Tab-separated table of C-alpha atoms in Angstrom:
chain	number	residue	atom	x	y	z
B	1	UNK	CA	219.517	-176.398	-91.545
B	2	UNK	CA	217.432	-179.491	-92.083
B	3	UNK	CA	213.803	-180.187	-91.367
B	4	UNK	CA	211.455	-182.936	-92.415
B	5	UNK	CA	208.120	-182.718	-94.144
B	6	UNK	CA	205.711	-183.592	-91.373
B	7	UNK	CA	208.288	-185.999	-89.937
B	8	UNK	CA	209.737	-186.388	-86.444
B	9	UNK	CA	212.147	-183.548	-86.919
B	10	UNK	CA	210.913	-180.215	-85.690
B	11	UNK	CA	211.992	-176.955	-87.216
B	12	UNK	CA	215.343	-175.712	-86.083
B	13	UNK	CA	214.702	-172.763	-83.742
B	14	UNK	CA	217.679	-170.998	-85.304
B	15	UNK	CA	216.055	-170.981	-88.735
B	16	UNK	CA	214.881	-167.518	-89.805
B	17	UNK	CA	211.242	-166.874	-89.001
B	18	UNK	CA	210.309	-166.127	-92.611
B	19	UNK	CA	211.120	-169.724	-93.594
B	20	UNK	CA	208.315	-171.032	-91.413
B	21	UNK	CA	205.642	-169.863	-93.832
B	22	UNK	CA	205.382	-170.295	-97.553
B	23	UNK	CA	203.418	-168.351	-100.112
B	24	UNK	CA	201.853	-170.499	-102.829
B	25	UNK	CA	201.484	-168.297	-105.934
B	26	UNK	CA	198.839	-170.428	-107.688
B	27	UNK	CA	196.667	-170.745	-104.583
B	28	UNK	CA	196.992	-167.040	-103.809
B	29	UNK	CA	196.158	-166.084	-107.396
B	30	UNK	CA	193.008	-168.230	-107.484
B	31	UNK	CA	191.713	-166.869	-104.168
B	32	UNK	CA	192.455	-163.225	-104.992
B	33	UNK	CA	190.966	-163.532	-108.490
B	34	UNK	CA	187.773	-165.172	-107.191
B	35	UNK	CA	187.289	-162.626	-104.393
B	36	UNK	CA	187.943	-159.720	-106.744
B	37	UNK	CA	185.510	-160.954	-109.387
B	38	UNK	CA	182.818	-161.858	-106.868
B	39	UNK	CA	183.081	-158.618	-104.917
B	40	UNK	CA	183.314	-156.439	-108.008
B	41	UNK	CA	180.343	-158.130	-109.685
B	42	UNK	CA	178.211	-157.776	-106.566
B	43	UNK	CA	178.950	-154.056	-106.284
B	44	UNK	CA	178.257	-153.508	-109.985
B	45	UNK	CA	174.981	-155.447	-109.865
B	46	UNK	CA	173.829	-153.561	-106.786
B	47	UNK	CA	174.609	-150.310	-108.576
B	48	UNK	CA	172.847	-151.219	-111.852
B	49	UNK	CA	170.052	-153.302	-110.295
B	50	UNK	CA	168.992	-156.958	-110.515
B	51	UNK	CA	166.873	-158.186	-113.412
B	52	UNK	CA	164.467	-161.140	-113.118
B	53	UNK	CA	164.812	-161.159	-109.304
B	54	UNK	CA	162.617	-164.258	-108.889
B	55	UNK	CA	164.998	-166.414	-110.927
B	56	UNK	CA	168.008	-164.867	-109.201
B	57	UNK	CA	166.517	-165.643	-105.794
B	58	UNK	CA	165.585	-169.224	-106.684
B	59	UNK	CA	169.016	-170.063	-108.080
B	60	UNK	CA	170.745	-168.217	-105.226
B	61	UNK	CA	168.881	-170.350	-102.681
B	62	UNK	CA	169.762	-173.534	-104.593
B	63	UNK	CA	173.440	-172.569	-104.645
B	64	UNK	CA	173.385	-171.763	-100.918
B	65	UNK	CA	171.752	-175.090	-100.053
B	66	UNK	CA	174.219	-176.934	-102.273
B	67	UNK	CA	177.158	-175.188	-100.640
B	68	UNK	CA	175.764	-176.057	-97.228
B	69	UNK	CA	175.728	-179.731	-98.299
B	70	UNK	CA	179.291	-179.745	-99.664
B	71	UNK	CA	181.328	-182.921	-99.241
B	72	UNK	CA	184.993	-183.894	-99.028
B	73	UNK	CA	186.104	-186.615	-101.413
B	74	UNK	CA	189.208	-188.844	-101.237
B	75	UNK	CA	192.353	-186.859	-101.810
B	76	UNK	CA	190.987	-184.149	-99.509
B	77	UNK	CA	189.020	-182.600	-102.379
B	78	UNK	CA	186.130	-180.419	-101.320
B	79	UNK	CA	183.217	-180.279	-103.769
B	80	UNK	CA	179.666	-178.909	-103.794
B	81	UNK	CA	177.907	-180.710	-106.698
B	82	UNK	CA	174.444	-179.204	-106.211
B	83	UNK	CA	175.787	-175.678	-105.804
B	84	UNK	CA	177.999	-176.022	-108.873
B	85	UNK	CA	175.158	-177.461	-110.977
B	86	UNK	CA	172.869	-174.661	-109.863
B	87	UNK	CA	175.492	-172.057	-110.751
B	88	UNK	CA	175.997	-173.572	-114.217
B	89	UNK	CA	172.230	-173.778	-114.690
B	90	UNK	CA	171.828	-170.086	-113.883
B	91	UNK	CA	174.695	-169.246	-116.228
B	92	UNK	CA	173.057	-171.142	-119.119
B	93	UNK	CA	169.499	-169.988	-118.321
B	94	UNK	CA	167.789	-168.630	-121.477
B	95	UNK	CA	164.161	-168.295	-120.424
B	96	UNK	CA	161.850	-169.311	-117.596
B	97	UNK	CA	158.475	-170.793	-118.540
B	98	UNK	CA	158.635	-169.201	-121.981
B	99	UNK	CA	159.725	-165.768	-120.744
B	100	UNK	CA	163.232	-164.812	-121.902
B	101	UNK	CA	165.734	-163.729	-119.260
B	102	UNK	CA	168.301	-161.010	-119.767
B	103	UNK	CA	170.623	-161.169	-116.772
B	104	UNK	CA	174.269	-160.361	-117.441
B	105	UNK	CA	177.397	-162.308	-116.648
B	106	UNK	CA	178.060	-159.912	-113.779
B	107	UNK	CA	174.694	-160.729	-112.214
B	108	UNK	CA	175.451	-164.449	-112.536
B	109	UNK	CA	178.756	-163.980	-110.729
B	110	UNK	CA	177.096	-161.840	-108.047
B	111	UNK	CA	174.302	-164.363	-107.386
B	112	UNK	CA	176.800	-167.227	-107.232
B	113	UNK	CA	179.053	-165.288	-104.857
B	114	UNK	CA	176.176	-164.466	-102.504
B	115	UNK	CA	174.852	-168.032	-102.623
B	116	UNK	CA	178.270	-169.502	-101.845
B	117	UNK	CA	178.810	-167.053	-98.990
B	118	UNK	CA	175.424	-167.791	-97.410
B	119	UNK	CA	175.965	-171.525	-97.722
B	120	UNK	CA	179.355	-171.322	-96.031
B	121	UNK	CA	178.249	-169.202	-93.069
B	122	UNK	CA	176.813	-172.149	-91.040
B	123	UNK	CA	180.019	-174.151	-91.634
B	124	UNK	CA	182.192	-171.261	-90.498
B	125	UNK	CA	179.961	-170.668	-87.469
B	126	UNK	CA	180.624	-174.208	-86.177
B	127	UNK	CA	184.338	-174.134	-87.023
B	128	UNK	CA	184.227	-176.101	-90.288
B	129	UNK	CA	185.745	-173.481	-92.512
B	130	UNK	CA	186.115	-174.378	-96.185
B	131	UNK	CA	189.262	-175.133	-98.111
B	132	UNK	CA	189.579	-171.632	-99.486
B	133	UNK	CA	191.377	-172.711	-102.633
B	134	UNK	CA	188.616	-175.193	-103.528
B	135	UNK	CA	185.941	-172.617	-102.737
B	136	UNK	CA	187.690	-170.004	-104.883
B	137	UNK	CA	188.067	-172.472	-107.755
B	138	UNK	CA	184.336	-173.186	-107.782
B	139	UNK	CA	183.618	-169.487	-108.036
B	140	UNK	CA	186.333	-168.713	-110.560
B	141	UNK	CA	185.203	-171.427	-112.979
B	142	UNK	CA	181.700	-169.928	-113.013
B	143	UNK	CA	183.248	-166.521	-113.702
B	144	UNK	CA	184.934	-167.861	-116.826
B	145	UNK	CA	181.846	-169.712	-118.078
B	146	UNK	CA	179.538	-166.745	-117.452
B	147	UNK	CA	181.821	-164.278	-119.204
B	148	UNK	CA	182.036	-166.627	-122.194
B	149	UNK	CA	178.323	-167.522	-122.455
B	150	UNK	CA	176.138	-164.634	-121.334
B	151	UNK	CA	177.224	-162.163	-124.065
B	152	UNK	CA	176.006	-164.634	-126.712
B	153	UNK	CA	173.023	-166.080	-124.802
B	154	UNK	CA	170.453	-164.143	-126.855
B	155	UNK	CA	171.729	-165.769	-130.071
B	156	UNK	CA	171.217	-169.355	-128.898
B	157	UNK	CA	167.545	-169.225	-127.956
B	158	UNK	CA	165.976	-172.689	-127.577
B	159	UNK	CA	163.102	-171.557	-129.833
B	160	UNK	CA	165.384	-170.862	-132.778
B	161	UNK	CA	166.016	-173.306	-135.631
B	162	UNK	CA	169.625	-173.592	-134.592
B	163	UNK	CA	168.964	-174.569	-130.977
B	164	UNK	CA	171.493	-177.374	-131.278
B	165	UNK	CA	174.242	-174.773	-131.663
B	166	UNK	CA	173.407	-173.455	-128.219
B	167	UNK	CA	173.521	-176.978	-126.789
B	168	UNK	CA	176.927	-177.553	-128.367
B	169	UNK	CA	178.181	-174.270	-126.945
B	170	UNK	CA	176.991	-175.259	-123.471
B	171	UNK	CA	178.606	-178.695	-123.692
B	172	UNK	CA	181.862	-177.187	-124.944
B	173	UNK	CA	181.949	-174.689	-122.105
B	174	UNK	CA	181.314	-177.484	-119.579
B	175	UNK	CA	184.309	-179.374	-120.959
B	176	UNK	CA	186.394	-176.200	-120.908
B	177	UNK	CA	185.332	-175.521	-117.318
B	178	UNK	CA	186.379	-179.033	-116.301
B	179	UNK	CA	189.773	-178.618	-117.959
B	180	UNK	CA	190.394	-175.215	-116.378
B	181	UNK	CA	189.308	-176.466	-112.966
B	182	UNK	CA	191.570	-179.515	-113.275
B	183	UNK	CA	194.573	-177.383	-114.205
B	184	UNK	CA	193.951	-174.920	-111.363
B	185	UNK	CA	193.492	-177.763	-108.862
B	186	UNK	CA	196.642	-179.449	-110.172
B	187	UNK	CA	198.705	-176.272	-109.854
B	188	UNK	CA	197.581	-175.851	-106.240
B	189	UNK	CA	198.199	-179.533	-105.483
B	190	UNK	CA	201.661	-179.426	-107.066
B	191	UNK	CA	202.582	-176.449	-104.887
B	192	UNK	CA	201.176	-177.971	-101.716
B	193	UNK	CA	202.714	-181.422	-102.100
B	194	UNK	CA	205.841	-180.348	-104.008
B	195	UNK	CA	205.113	-182.797	-106.792
B	196	UNK	CA	205.304	-182.496	-110.572
B	197	UNK	CA	202.629	-180.449	-112.317
B	198	UNK	CA	202.147	-183.035	-115.077
B	199	UNK	CA	201.481	-185.752	-112.495
B	200	UNK	CA	199.089	-183.498	-110.573
B	201	UNK	CA	197.152	-182.637	-113.754
B	202	UNK	CA	196.726	-186.320	-114.558
B	203	UNK	CA	195.560	-187.098	-111.005
B	204	UNK	CA	193.090	-184.200	-110.901
B	205	UNK	CA	191.690	-184.967	-114.361
B	206	UNK	CA	190.986	-188.558	-113.398
B	207	UNK	CA	189.580	-187.643	-109.998
B	208	UNK	CA	187.239	-184.929	-111.270
B	209	UNK	CA	186.101	-186.184	-114.668
B	210	UNK	CA	183.070	-188.278	-113.647
B	211	UNK	CA	181.727	-185.812	-111.108
B	212	UNK	CA	182.540	-182.842	-113.323
B	213	UNK	CA	180.555	-184.265	-116.222
B	214	UNK	CA	177.634	-185.091	-113.915
B	215	UNK	CA	177.621	-181.545	-112.574
B	216	UNK	CA	177.908	-179.996	-116.030
B	217	UNK	CA	175.178	-182.107	-117.603
B	218	UNK	CA	172.872	-181.454	-114.648
B	219	UNK	CA	173.456	-177.715	-115.000
B	220	UNK	CA	172.565	-177.854	-118.707
B	221	UNK	CA	169.418	-179.899	-117.964
B	222	UNK	CA	168.336	-177.435	-115.293
B	223	UNK	CA	168.737	-174.523	-117.680
B	224	UNK	CA	166.860	-176.224	-120.554
B	225	UNK	CA	164.114	-177.660	-118.328
B	226	UNK	CA	163.381	-174.225	-116.894
B	227	UNK	CA	162.261	-173.225	-120.396
B	228	UNK	CA	159.273	-175.576	-120.091
B	229	UNK	CA	158.715	-176.179	-116.387
B	230	UNK	CA	159.779	-172.816	-115.040
B	231	UNK	CA	161.615	-172.630	-111.748
B	232	UNK	CA	159.961	-175.903	-110.625
B	233	UNK	CA	162.495	-177.678	-112.809
B	234	UNK	CA	165.183	-176.869	-110.256
B	235	UNK	CA	163.783	-179.445	-107.861
B	236	UNK	CA	163.151	-182.112	-110.503
B	237	UNK	CA	166.612	-182.095	-112.035
B	238	UNK	CA	168.513	-181.547	-108.818
B	239	UNK	CA	167.240	-184.842	-107.372
B	240	UNK	CA	169.489	-187.135	-109.509
B	241	UNK	CA	172.516	-185.094	-108.534
B	242	UNK	CA	171.526	-185.373	-104.882
B	243	UNK	CA	171.493	-189.179	-105.191
B	244	UNK	CA	174.928	-189.061	-106.815
B	245	UNK	CA	176.219	-186.843	-104.018
B	246	UNK	CA	174.979	-189.275	-101.363
B	247	UNK	CA	176.810	-192.115	-103.135
B	248	UNK	CA	180.029	-190.097	-103.315
B	249	UNK	CA	179.705	-189.177	-99.634
B	250	UNK	CA	179.396	-192.833	-98.632
B	251	UNK	CA	182.367	-193.748	-100.782
B	252	UNK	CA	184.446	-191.000	-99.141
B	253	UNK	CA	183.403	-192.165	-95.673
B	254	UNK	CA	184.391	-195.761	-96.488
B	255	UNK	CA	187.804	-194.633	-97.728
B	256	UNK	CA	188.319	-192.528	-94.600
B	257	UNK	CA	187.318	-195.381	-92.311
B	258	UNK	CA	189.676	-197.690	-94.192
B	259	UNK	CA	192.601	-195.318	-93.736
B	260	UNK	CA	191.809	-194.826	-90.050
B	261	UNK	CA	191.743	-198.593	-89.595
B	262	UNK	CA	195.163	-198.942	-91.230
B	263	UNK	CA	196.562	-196.162	-89.037
B	264	UNK	CA	195.198	-197.846	-85.919
B	265	UNK	CA	196.637	-201.195	-86.992
B	266	UNK	CA	200.040	-199.586	-87.555
B	267	UNK	CA	200.147	-198.538	-83.895
B	268	UNK	CA	199.966	-202.123	-82.656
B	269	UNK	CA	203.745	-202.465	-82.976
B	270	UNK	CA	204.209	-199.269	-80.958
B	271	UNK	CA	201.799	-200.304	-78.221
B	272	UNK	CA	203.520	-203.698	-78.024
B	273	UNK	CA	206.919	-202.038	-77.594
B	274	UNK	CA	208.355	-203.371	-80.838
B	275	UNK	CA	209.134	-199.940	-82.322
B	276	UNK	CA	209.522	-196.432	-80.966
B	277	UNK	CA	206.412	-194.327	-80.536
B	278	UNK	CA	205.625	-192.421	-83.710
B	279	UNK	CA	207.989	-194.451	-85.886
B	280	UNK	CA	205.366	-195.670	-88.370
B	281	UNK	CA	203.800	-192.242	-88.696
B	282	UNK	CA	207.149	-190.560	-89.245
B	283	UNK	CA	208.200	-193.109	-91.865
B	284	UNK	CA	204.845	-192.704	-93.604
B	285	UNK	CA	205.065	-188.905	-93.770
B	286	UNK	CA	208.642	-188.954	-94.972
B	287	UNK	CA	207.945	-191.681	-97.549
B	288	UNK	CA	204.983	-189.742	-98.960
B	289	UNK	CA	207.077	-186.588	-99.198
B	290	UNK	CA	209.765	-188.460	-101.104
B	291	UNK	CA	207.116	-190.057	-103.322
B	292	UNK	CA	205.738	-186.623	-104.193
B	293	UNK	CA	209.244	-185.369	-104.868
B	294	UNK	CA	209.765	-188.257	-107.293
B	295	UNK	CA	206.467	-187.688	-109.106
B	296	UNK	CA	204.399	-190.660	-107.947
B	297	UNK	CA	200.719	-190.692	-108.889
B	298	UNK	CA	198.003	-190.283	-106.288
B	299	UNK	CA	197.033	-193.964	-106.369
B	300	UNK	CA	200.682	-194.929	-105.890
B	301	UNK	CA	201.008	-192.484	-102.993
B	302	UNK	CA	197.972	-194.033	-101.301
B	303	UNK	CA	199.476	-197.527	-101.568
B	304	UNK	CA	202.784	-196.112	-100.308
B	305	UNK	CA	201.033	-194.577	-97.303
B	306	UNK	CA	199.370	-197.877	-96.392
B	307	UNK	CA	202.598	-199.849	-96.873
B	308	UNK	CA	204.792	-197.435	-94.923
B	309	UNK	CA	202.326	-197.380	-92.035
B	310	UNK	CA	202.359	-201.179	-91.818
B	311	UNK	CA	205.944	-201.868	-92.893
B	312	UNK	CA	206.936	-203.135	-89.425
B	313	UNK	CA	203.838	-205.173	-88.634
B	314	UNK	CA	205.827	-208.377	-89.197
B	315	UNK	CA	207.737	-207.653	-85.978
B	316	UNK	CA	204.712	-208.908	-84.057
B	317	UNK	CA	205.895	-212.423	-84.878
B	318	UNK	CA	209.227	-211.947	-83.068
B	319	UNK	CA	209.737	-213.668	-79.748
B	320	UNK	CA	211.633	-210.664	-78.437
B	321	UNK	CA	211.665	-207.146	-79.896
B	322	UNK	CA	214.692	-205.793	-81.744
B	323	UNK	CA	216.567	-203.151	-79.778
B	324	UNK	CA	214.707	-199.847	-80.320
B	325	UNK	CA	212.722	-201.584	-83.073
B	326	UNK	CA	215.452	-200.616	-85.572
B	327	UNK	CA	215.173	-203.258	-88.284
B	328	UNK	CA	218.055	-201.590	-90.121
B	329	UNK	CA	220.339	-203.024	-87.432
B	330	UNK	CA	218.960	-206.555	-87.794
B	331	UNK	CA	220.550	-209.206	-89.995
B	332	UNK	CA	219.401	-209.343	-93.648
B	333	UNK	CA	217.792	-212.707	-92.998
B	334	UNK	CA	215.830	-211.330	-90.045
B	335	UNK	CA	214.781	-208.255	-92.047
B	336	UNK	CA	213.481	-210.429	-94.869
B	337	UNK	CA	211.590	-212.661	-92.445
B	338	UNK	CA	209.911	-209.647	-90.840
B	339	UNK	CA	208.964	-208.249	-94.249
B	340	UNK	CA	207.522	-211.549	-95.482
B	341	UNK	CA	205.498	-212.104	-92.330
B	342	UNK	CA	204.161	-208.556	-92.505
B	343	UNK	CA	203.233	-209.085	-96.138
B	344	UNK	CA	201.400	-212.293	-95.272
B	345	UNK	CA	199.357	-210.485	-92.609
B	346	UNK	CA	198.388	-207.745	-95.055
B	347	UNK	CA	197.396	-210.242	-97.759
B	348	UNK	CA	194.860	-211.723	-95.356
B	349	UNK	CA	192.714	-208.612	-95.908
B	350	UNK	CA	192.119	-209.769	-99.473
B	351	UNK	CA	192.157	-206.225	-100.896
B	352	UNK	CA	195.682	-204.945	-100.247
B	353	UNK	CA	197.802	-207.229	-102.414
B	354	UNK	CA	199.720	-204.322	-103.975
B	355	UNK	CA	200.468	-202.956	-100.502
B	356	UNK	CA	201.580	-206.403	-99.337
B	357	UNK	CA	203.996	-206.595	-102.270
B	358	UNK	CA	205.546	-203.239	-101.316
B	359	UNK	CA	206.040	-204.483	-97.756
B	360	UNK	CA	207.437	-207.854	-98.871
B	361	UNK	CA	210.162	-206.332	-101.036
B	362	UNK	CA	211.166	-203.434	-98.771
B	363	UNK	CA	214.298	-205.226	-97.531
B	364	UNK	CA	215.765	-206.086	-100.926
B	365	UNK	CA	218.679	-204.161	-102.354
B	366	UNK	CA	217.581	-201.453	-104.733
B	367	UNK	CA	218.802	-203.398	-107.772
B	368	UNK	CA	216.942	-206.555	-106.733
B	369	UNK	CA	218.037	-209.802	-105.134
B	370	UNK	CA	216.352	-212.390	-107.334
B	371	UNK	CA	214.486	-213.079	-110.535
B	372	UNK	CA	211.781	-210.509	-109.765
B	373	UNK	CA	214.005	-207.662	-110.864
B	374	UNK	CA	214.254	-204.291	-109.195
B	375	UNK	CA	211.825	-203.730	-106.284
B	376	UNK	CA	208.943	-201.308	-106.859
B	377	UNK	CA	209.722	-197.646	-106.254
B	378	UNK	CA	207.480	-197.680	-103.177
B	379	UNK	CA	209.551	-200.472	-101.603
B	380	UNK	CA	212.779	-198.598	-102.299
B	381	UNK	CA	211.347	-195.448	-100.714
B	382	UNK	CA	210.179	-197.308	-97.596
B	383	UNK	CA	213.622	-198.922	-97.238
B	384	UNK	CA	215.344	-195.516	-97.232
B	385	UNK	CA	212.758	-193.760	-95.047
B	386	UNK	CA	212.753	-196.601	-92.507
B	387	UNK	CA	216.559	-196.698	-92.306
B	388	UNK	CA	216.668	-192.933	-91.825
B	389	UNK	CA	214.130	-192.951	-88.987
B	390	UNK	CA	215.705	-196.013	-87.355
B	391	UNK	CA	219.011	-194.136	-87.132
B	392	UNK	CA	217.700	-190.614	-86.425
B	393	UNK	CA	214.466	-191.239	-84.544
B	394	UNK	CA	213.036	-188.101	-83.002
B	395	UNK	CA	216.378	-186.311	-82.904
B	396	UNK	CA	216.528	-182.724	-84.141
B	397	UNK	CA	220.304	-182.567	-84.216
B	398	UNK	CA	221.282	-181.404	-87.735
B	399	UNK	CA	224.760	-182.938	-87.428
B	400	UNK	CA	223.273	-186.329	-86.687
B	401	UNK	CA	220.833	-185.986	-89.578
B	402	UNK	CA	223.628	-185.089	-91.965
B	403	UNK	CA	225.733	-187.981	-90.711
B	404	UNK	CA	222.905	-190.442	-91.346
B	405	UNK	CA	222.382	-189.051	-94.851
B	406	UNK	CA	226.087	-189.538	-95.563
B	407	UNK	CA	225.878	-193.102	-94.261
B	408	UNK	CA	222.948	-193.848	-96.552
B	409	UNK	CA	224.802	-192.325	-99.497
B	410	UNK	CA	227.768	-194.571	-98.792
B	411	UNK	CA	225.478	-197.618	-99.115
B	412	UNK	CA	223.839	-196.537	-102.391
B	413	UNK	CA	226.126	-198.819	-104.344
B	414	UNK	CA	224.119	-201.858	-103.222
B	415	UNK	CA	221.504	-201.262	-100.544
B	416	UNK	CA	219.774	-197.944	-101.186
B	417	UNK	CA	218.532	-196.372	-104.389
B	418	UNK	CA	220.688	-193.245	-104.920
B	419	UNK	CA	217.833	-191.350	-106.573
B	420	UNK	CA	215.617	-191.990	-103.543
B	421	UNK	CA	218.350	-190.896	-101.127
B	422	UNK	CA	218.892	-187.705	-103.138
B	423	UNK	CA	215.157	-187.013	-103.197
B	424	UNK	CA	214.940	-187.490	-99.430
B	425	UNK	CA	217.894	-185.134	-98.930
B	426	UNK	CA	216.032	-182.445	-100.899
B	427	UNK	CA	212.901	-182.996	-98.818
B	428	UNK	CA	214.845	-182.769	-95.565
B	429	UNK	CA	216.658	-179.631	-96.649
B	430	UNK	CA	213.587	-177.446	-97.158
B	431	UNK	CA	211.164	-175.813	-94.702
B	432	UNK	CA	208.322	-177.975	-93.454
B	433	UNK	CA	205.449	-177.996	-95.942
B	434	UNK	CA	201.721	-178.260	-95.320
B	435	UNK	CA	199.941	-181.598	-95.564
């Protein structure tokens, strides 16, 4: 049986019930590992007792406040910079105001777990539950850093002649933490979007590098400053990270508003009766699924989403709508005219030239019609996804879906990219995934 990935096709009621859910091994492993380590460390610390409770309380409160102020970045990435910096600072803490501290790695993990839990309670109470995989990753990274650093903390005292060794160890562990976090996030992303792990690792590394280094360096500064200023240093060195977090939050809000604007603009053709209701959304979801299947990068997927949402906007220039809005049934000349007019409208924004190019070349044959060579992969994907939805629409009939796939395969010699058609067939032939 055939279903689409977030597309117009609903799951076949005859499909076995177990196919409706999917277990993601990487996501499950990260969550179980984080819960086990956090719960076990808390029980052990309660049994053996807390040491330096004032420092534990101060850092626990900072972590809770930071978790309460968590933000969601583009790419649906949930981060808590202040909480993460506080957790790293407590992990690297060597002394407070000249008094050495002796807390173990297990106490670090316990304090971080309690702080994260307290910070999440208000979110859960109002129905804004966290992304559990992101939450677990934040905790699990601290587990690894604490287990690596705390056993050797006494040997890297800031008062020793070899203090720089301790600083190098801290910096190395921050880099290691960033790498581990990027790999874990990439594994979860690859499972969720059904994309290639190598592509996901590259996307996550780029997306998290700047913020990860800011968090790590802030955590090191907090730990070293506490040697001189005591616990008052928490407030002083958390302020720069708070400013950074505000900037990231505004950037995320701008990106979200931009996407919402594009989605609203894509509905103009539906409201005007030029295309069927839901056509642009269905084409967009299917195109993104195919893009993930073919290993497109995150930036390319974003441009593909914008282009597929607005691929039919050129129809607004038509004197009378095409029957059912199916551009696949229009003449090649009319298809090209619609694509070029849509591209011209998009170029007027001044910031979506790459998206406009994808829209402009969506009607060309997959091998190219002129001197520009083969159309971009995004254009070839939109061409296939649009043709499929034009011919299938909201139908859930598997025979009709299979017939349309066969029709597209028959036209792969000239019109449609055979690799794109094959990728779409694989997407359609698996249970609906989560987006």
